[in-house]
């Protein structure tokens, strides 16, 4: 599992880095999609300005993933982007290549989350969590 984690980390990080950087290059590498829905979705994100923010987040996530730093936070922060990428590939741009890319994105993100599952379990089971309104960090439970 350790080898798969590091392989996933490298591929995911390089993939996100390329995807983030390509938007800011003058080479028009950003795919808009092949279906009208995929193109409308992508163009709406671009014209609203949100797409640039998404690409900046992809670059930040990629650099932290490649550096293997803050991984519990970074892997969780990548989940919304992974969900949108999967939605685009599975719902808006259905095809063999798209399904493979969407599935790999989900698998790689899951591989990054798995070793840190102990960090996430308290969040998932905190239906009646203890609230601490103090300013101290020393008595965290």
PDB file of C-alpha atoms in Angstrom:
ATOM      1  CA  UNK A   1       0.000   0.000   0.000  1.00  0.00           C
ATOM      2  CA  UNK A   2       2.900   2.339   0.739  1.00  0.00           C
ATOM      3  CA  UNK A   3       4.193   2.076  -2.837  1.00  0.00           C
ATOM      4  CA  UNK A   4       0.703   2.677  -4.252  1.00  0.00           C
ATOM      5  CA  UNK A   5       0.315   5.727  -1.988  1.00  0.00           C
ATOM      6  CA  UNK A   6       3.574   7.271  -3.218  1.00  0.00           C
ATOM      7  CA  UNK A   7       2.849   6.376  -6.842  1.00  0.00           C
ATOM      8  CA  UNK A   8      -0.624   7.942  -6.488  1.00  0.00           C
ATOM      9  CA  UNK A   9       0.884  10.981  -4.785  1.00  0.00           C
ATOM     10  CA  UNK A  10       3.366  11.539  -7.610  1.00  0.00           C
ATOM     11  CA  UNK A  11       0.902  10.972 -10.443  1.00  0.00           C
ATOM     12  CA  UNK A  12      -1.867  12.983  -8.744  1.00  0.00           C
ATOM     13  CA  UNK A  13       0.529  15.819  -7.904  1.00  0.00           C
ATOM     14  CA  UNK A  14       2.035  16.014 -11.380  1.00  0.00           C
ATOM     15  CA  UNK A  15      -1.399  15.700 -12.967  1.00  0.00           C
ATOM     16  CA  UNK A  16      -2.837  18.517 -10.848  1.00  0.00           C
ATOM     17  CA  UNK A  17       0.269  20.647 -11.433  1.00  0.00           C
ATOM     18  CA  UNK A  18       0.036  20.231 -15.211  1.00  0.00           C
ATOM     19  CA  UNK A  19      -3.723  20.831 -15.169  1.00  0.00           C
ATOM     20  CA  UNK A  20      -3.328  23.979 -13.073  1.00  0.00           C
ATOM     21  CA  UNK A  21      -0.403  25.465 -14.957  1.00  0.00           C
ATOM     22  CA  UNK A  22      -1.746  24.735 -18.438  1.00  0.00           C
ATOM     23  CA  UNK A  23      -4.594  27.193 -17.941  1.00  0.00           C
ATOM     24  CA  UNK A  24      -2.135  30.056 -17.467  1.00  0.00           C
ATOM     25  CA  UNK A  25       0.024  29.237 -20.489  1.00  0.00           C
ATOM     26  CA  UNK A  26      -0.528  30.817 -23.918  1.00  0.00           C
ATOM     27  CA  UNK A  27      -0.701  27.404 -25.628  1.00  0.00           C
ATOM     28  CA  UNK A  28      -4.495  26.851 -25.283  1.00  0.00           C
ATOM     29  CA  UNK A  29      -4.063  23.409 -23.748  1.00  0.00           C
ATOM     30  CA  UNK A  30      -7.142  23.674 -21.520  1.00  0.00           C
ATOM     31  CA  UNK A  31      -9.748  21.211 -22.830  1.00  0.00           C
ATOM     32  CA  UNK A  32     -13.205  22.732 -23.048  1.00  0.00           C
ATOM     33  CA  UNK A  33     -14.949  19.441 -23.734  1.00  0.00           C
ATOM     34  CA  UNK A  34     -16.504  17.724 -26.711  1.00  0.00           C
ATOM     35  CA  UNK A  35     -20.166  17.876 -25.718  1.00  0.00           C
ATOM     36  CA  UNK A  36     -22.261  21.036 -25.548  1.00  0.00           C
ATOM     37  CA  UNK A  37     -22.881  20.509 -21.803  1.00  0.00           C
ATOM     38  CA  UNK A  38     -19.199  20.033 -21.060  1.00  0.00           C
ATOM     39  CA  UNK A  39     -18.281  23.128 -23.050  1.00  0.00           C
ATOM     40  CA  UNK A  40     -21.004  25.239 -21.425  1.00  0.00           C
ATOM     41  CA  UNK A  41     -19.931  24.114 -17.966  1.00  0.00           C
ATOM     42  CA  UNK A  42     -16.254  24.846 -18.582  1.00  0.00           C
ATOM     43  CA  UNK A  43     -16.893  28.169 -20.301  1.00  0.00           C
ATOM     44  CA  UNK A  44     -19.244  29.269 -17.511  1.00  0.00           C
ATOM     45  CA  UNK A  45     -16.493  28.579 -14.962  1.00  0.00           C
ATOM     46  CA  UNK A  46     -13.937  30.428 -17.093  1.00  0.00           C
ATOM     47  CA  UNK A  47     -16.148  33.466 -17.751  1.00  0.00           C
ATOM     48  CA  UNK A  48     -17.193  33.729 -14.100  1.00  0.00           C
ATOM     49  CA  UNK A  49     -13.546  33.859 -13.013  1.00  0.00           C
ATOM     50  CA  UNK A  50     -13.929  30.833 -10.738  1.00  0.00           C
ATOM     51  CA  UNK A  51     -11.890  28.667 -13.084  1.00  0.00           C
ATOM     52  CA  UNK A  52      -8.725  30.697 -12.442  1.00  0.00           C
ATOM     53  CA  UNK A  53      -9.206  30.211  -8.693  1.00  0.00           C
ATOM     54  CA  UNK A  54      -9.719  26.475  -9.237  1.00  0.00           C
ATOM     55  CA  UNK A  55      -6.482  26.330 -11.214  1.00  0.00           C
ATOM     56  CA  UNK A  56      -4.578  28.211  -8.502  1.00  0.00           C
ATOM     57  CA  UNK A  57      -5.931  25.727  -5.940  1.00  0.00           C
ATOM     58  CA  UNK A  58      -4.861  22.847  -8.183  1.00  0.00           C
ATOM     59  CA  UNK A  59      -1.326  24.256  -8.298  1.00  0.00           C
ATOM     60  CA  UNK A  60      -1.167  24.748  -4.519  1.00  0.00           C
ATOM     61  CA  UNK A  61      -2.555  21.257  -3.872  1.00  0.00           C
ATOM     62  CA  UNK A  62      -0.137  19.773  -6.419  1.00  0.00           C
ATOM     63  CA  UNK A  63       2.917  21.423  -4.863  1.00  0.00           C
ATOM     64  CA  UNK A  64       1.943  20.287  -1.362  1.00  0.00           C
ATOM     65  CA  UNK A  65       1.161  16.754  -2.562  1.00  0.00           C
ATOM     66  CA  UNK A  66       4.478  16.529  -4.404  1.00  0.00           C
ATOM     67  CA  UNK A  67       6.285  17.857  -1.323  1.00  0.00           C
ATOM     68  CA  UNK A  68       4.306  15.397   0.863  1.00  0.00           C
ATOM     69  CA  UNK A  69       3.352  18.181   3.268  1.00  0.00           C
ATOM     70  CA  UNK A  70       0.077  18.804   5.155  1.00  0.00           C
ATOM     71  CA  UNK A  71      -1.297  15.662   3.517  1.00  0.00           C
ATOM     72  CA  UNK A  72      -4.387  15.086   5.719  1.00  0.00           C
ATOM     73  CA  UNK A  73      -5.550  18.640   4.965  1.00  0.00           C
ATOM     74  CA  UNK A  74      -4.453  18.669   1.312  1.00  0.00           C
ATOM     75  CA  UNK A  75      -5.993  15.289   0.472  1.00  0.00           C
ATOM     76  CA  UNK A  76      -9.290  16.426   1.998  1.00  0.00           C
ATOM     77  CA  UNK A  77      -9.081  19.796   0.220  1.00  0.00           C
ATOM     78  CA  UNK A  78      -8.688  17.980  -3.101  1.00  0.00           C
ATOM     79  CA  UNK A  79     -11.983  16.083  -2.649  1.00  0.00           C
ATOM     80  CA  UNK A  80     -14.279  18.870  -3.954  1.00  0.00           C
ATOM     81  CA  UNK A  81     -12.057  19.357  -7.004  1.00  0.00           C
ATOM     82  CA  UNK A  82     -11.955  15.602  -7.548  1.00  0.00           C
ATOM     83  CA  UNK A  83     -15.759  15.476  -7.304  1.00  0.00           C
ATOM     84  CA  UNK A  84     -16.138  18.171  -9.980  1.00  0.00           C
ATOM     85  CA  UNK A  85     -13.560  16.471 -12.214  1.00  0.00           C
ATOM     86  CA  UNK A  86     -15.381  13.149 -11.810  1.00  0.00           C
ATOM     87  CA  UNK A  87     -18.732  14.811 -12.541  1.00  0.00           C
ATOM     88  CA  UNK A  88     -17.327  16.438 -15.678  1.00  0.00           C
ATOM     89  CA  UNK A  89     -15.858  13.122 -16.861  1.00  0.00           C
ATOM     90  CA  UNK A  90     -18.790  10.865 -15.930  1.00  0.00           C
ATOM     91  CA  UNK A  91     -21.805  13.089 -16.580  1.00  0.00           C
ATOM     92  CA  UNK A  92     -20.848  15.858 -18.991  1.00  0.00           C
ATOM     93  CA  UNK A  93     -18.146  14.272 -21.168  1.00  0.00           C
ATOM     94  CA  UNK A  94     -18.949  10.558 -21.197  1.00  0.00           C
ATOM     95  CA  UNK A  95     -16.405   8.474 -23.105  1.00  0.00           C
ATOM     96  CA  UNK A  96     -13.777   5.805 -22.540  1.00  0.00           C
ATOM     97  CA  UNK A  97     -10.893   8.237 -21.951  1.00  0.00           C
ATOM     98  CA  UNK A  98     -13.073  10.475 -19.780  1.00  0.00           C
ATOM     99  CA  UNK A  99     -14.248   7.570 -17.607  1.00  0.00           C
ATOM    100  CA  UNK A 100     -10.657   6.381 -17.174  1.00  0.00           C
ATOM    101  CA  UNK A 101      -9.480   9.890 -16.190  1.00  0.00           C
ATOM    102  CA  UNK A 102     -12.435  10.390 -13.843  1.00  0.00           C
ATOM    103  CA  UNK A 103     -11.946   7.007 -12.187  1.00  0.00           C
ATOM    104  CA  UNK A 104      -8.192   7.503 -11.802  1.00  0.00           C
ATOM    105  CA  UNK A 105      -8.725  10.914 -10.214  1.00  0.00           C
ATOM    106  CA  UNK A 106     -11.096   9.382  -7.650  1.00  0.00           C
ATOM    107  CA  UNK A 107      -8.795   6.391  -7.024  1.00  0.00           C
ATOM    108  CA  UNK A 108      -5.691   8.544  -6.589  1.00  0.00           C
ATOM    109  CA  UNK A 109      -7.479  10.956  -4.236  1.00  0.00           C
ATOM    110  CA  UNK A 110      -8.822   7.996  -2.226  1.00  0.00           C
ATOM    111  CA  UNK A 111      -5.289   6.579  -2.028  1.00  0.00           C
ATOM    112  CA  UNK A 112      -4.087   9.914  -0.621  1.00  0.00           C
ATOM    113  CA  UNK A 113      -6.891   9.965   1.961  1.00  0.00           C
ATOM    114  CA  UNK A 114      -6.574   6.344   3.125  1.00  0.00           C
ATOM    115  CA  UNK A 115      -3.347   6.533   5.203  1.00  0.00           C
ATOM    116  CA  UNK A 116      -4.822   9.473   7.132  1.00  0.00           C
ATOM    117  CA  UNK A 117      -8.222   7.896   7.854  1.00  0.00           C
ATOM    118  CA  UNK A 118      -7.515   8.101  11.602  1.00  0.00           C
ATOM    119  CA  UNK A 119      -7.563  11.909  11.268  1.00  0.00           C
ATOM    120  CA  UNK A 120     -10.985  11.856   9.604  1.00  0.00           C
ATOM    121  CA  UNK A 121     -12.805   9.300  11.778  1.00  0.00           C
ATOM    122  CA  UNK A 122     -13.367  11.683  14.710  1.00  0.00           C
ATOM    123  CA  UNK A 123     -14.932  14.176  12.306  1.00  0.00           C
ATOM    124  CA  UNK A 124     -17.254  11.535  10.898  1.00  0.00           C
ATOM    125  CA  UNK A 125     -18.341  10.349  14.353  1.00  0.00           C
ATOM    126  CA  UNK A 126     -18.713  13.755  16.001  1.00  0.00           C
ATOM    127  CA  UNK A 127     -22.503  14.008  15.940  1.00  0.00           C
ATOM    128  CA  UNK A 128     -22.483  15.361  19.487  1.00  0.00           C
ATOM    129  CA  UNK A 129     -18.961  16.686  19.641  1.00  0.00           C
ATOM    130  CA  UNK A 130     -17.605  18.627  22.599  1.00  0.00           C
ATOM    131  CA  UNK A 131     -17.397  22.353  21.918  1.00  0.00           C
ATOM    132  CA  UNK A 132     -14.450  24.237  23.312  1.00  0.00           C
ATOM    133  CA  UNK A 133     -14.793  28.001  23.074  1.00  0.00           C
ATOM    134  CA  UNK A 134     -11.606  28.770  24.981  1.00  0.00           C
ATOM    135  CA  UNK A 135      -8.635  30.419  23.322  1.00  0.00           C
ATOM    136  CA  UNK A 136      -6.282  27.712  24.572  1.00  0.00           C
ATOM    137  CA  UNK A 137      -4.948  24.931  22.366  1.00  0.00           C
ATOM    138  CA  UNK A 138      -3.530  22.945  25.276  1.00  0.00           C
ATOM    139  CA  UNK A 139      -6.768  21.196  26.291  1.00  0.00           C
ATOM    140  CA  UNK A 140      -7.974  19.882  22.963  1.00  0.00           C
ATOM    141  CA  UNK A 141      -9.809  16.584  23.308  1.00  0.00           C
TER     142      UNK A 141
END
